[in-house]
Amino acid sequence: MATLRLGDTAPDFTAVTSEGTLNFYEYLGDSWGILFSHPADFTPVCTTELGTAAKFKDEFDKRNVKMMALSVDGAASHMEWIKDINETQNTEVNFPIVADVERKVSDLYDMIHPNADDTLTVRSVFIIGPDKKIKLTLTYPASTGRNFYELLRVVDSLQLTANHKVATPANWEHGEKVVVSPSIPTEEAKGIFKKGVEEVKPYLRLTPDPTA
């Protein structure tokens, strides 16, 4: 199938998970979502990632983001693996893991890259908005674990820029200055952004984070 791109509608699916059979859209409701895949159960990097995701759940909850993981192993395997994750990572896995034995969801989301491995999913990340559109994608090789601080940061940016006419500069974090949208003339921007507009160049205007 064609690769999913930013702005595409995230495919819906119903699948067996570690928390029973779930429909993806129903699970998300009106929340944001993060769907992320793992090469396999009982693998070292994935174990640290799922443990970290569990520890970050409160932060994602604050941002109205629901997580769902996936690997090509079965539900019984997931349940045994979760015991290991909880033990070794000192946490409790608190989100569903899709059992994608038939690779239906993996194929829907193009999570298997044959030149990397023709049976295992790569470390894909899809951030999905409440409108069910794909807002961000990341793809890591099996050998590299994900940075969950970065996932929080990009969610903060996506949510801010969805609601305000701004963009976020390199290395931006919540509370720091943001970039005024290039489509807004400076004088108009001064009327919109009451905290002030700093014109570095005509095309580069900064304003304090409107949500801070």
GROMACS .gro file of C-alpha atoms in nm, residues 1 3-5 20 29 32 40 42-43 50 54-55 91 94 116 128 169 174 179 195:
model
   21
    1MET     CA    1   0.000   0.000   0.000
    3THR     CA    2   0.296   0.519   0.252
    4LEU     CA    3   0.086   0.726   0.491
    5ARG     CA    4   0.169   1.095   0.479
   20GLY     CA    5  -0.910  -0.706   2.505
   29GLY     CA    6  -1.257   0.906   2.113
   32TRP     CA    7  -0.505   1.278   2.046
   40ALA     CA    8   0.906  -0.800   1.886
   42PHE     CA    9   1.095  -0.997   2.485
   43THR     CA   10   1.350  -0.772   2.317
   50LEU     CA   11   0.732   0.031   2.698
   54ALA     CA   12   0.414   0.368   3.109
   55LYS     CA   13   0.606   0.615   3.327
   91THR     CA   14   0.637   0.034   3.651
   94ASN     CA   15  -0.102   0.105   3.155
  116ALA     CA   16   1.542  -0.359   0.727
  128ILE     CA   17  -0.287   1.143   1.540
  169PRO     CA   18   1.164   2.702   1.640
  174HIS     CA   19   0.685   2.466   2.624
  179VAL     CA   20   0.761   3.211   1.573
  195LYS     CA   21   0.249   3.989   2.481
   0.00000   0.00000   0.00000
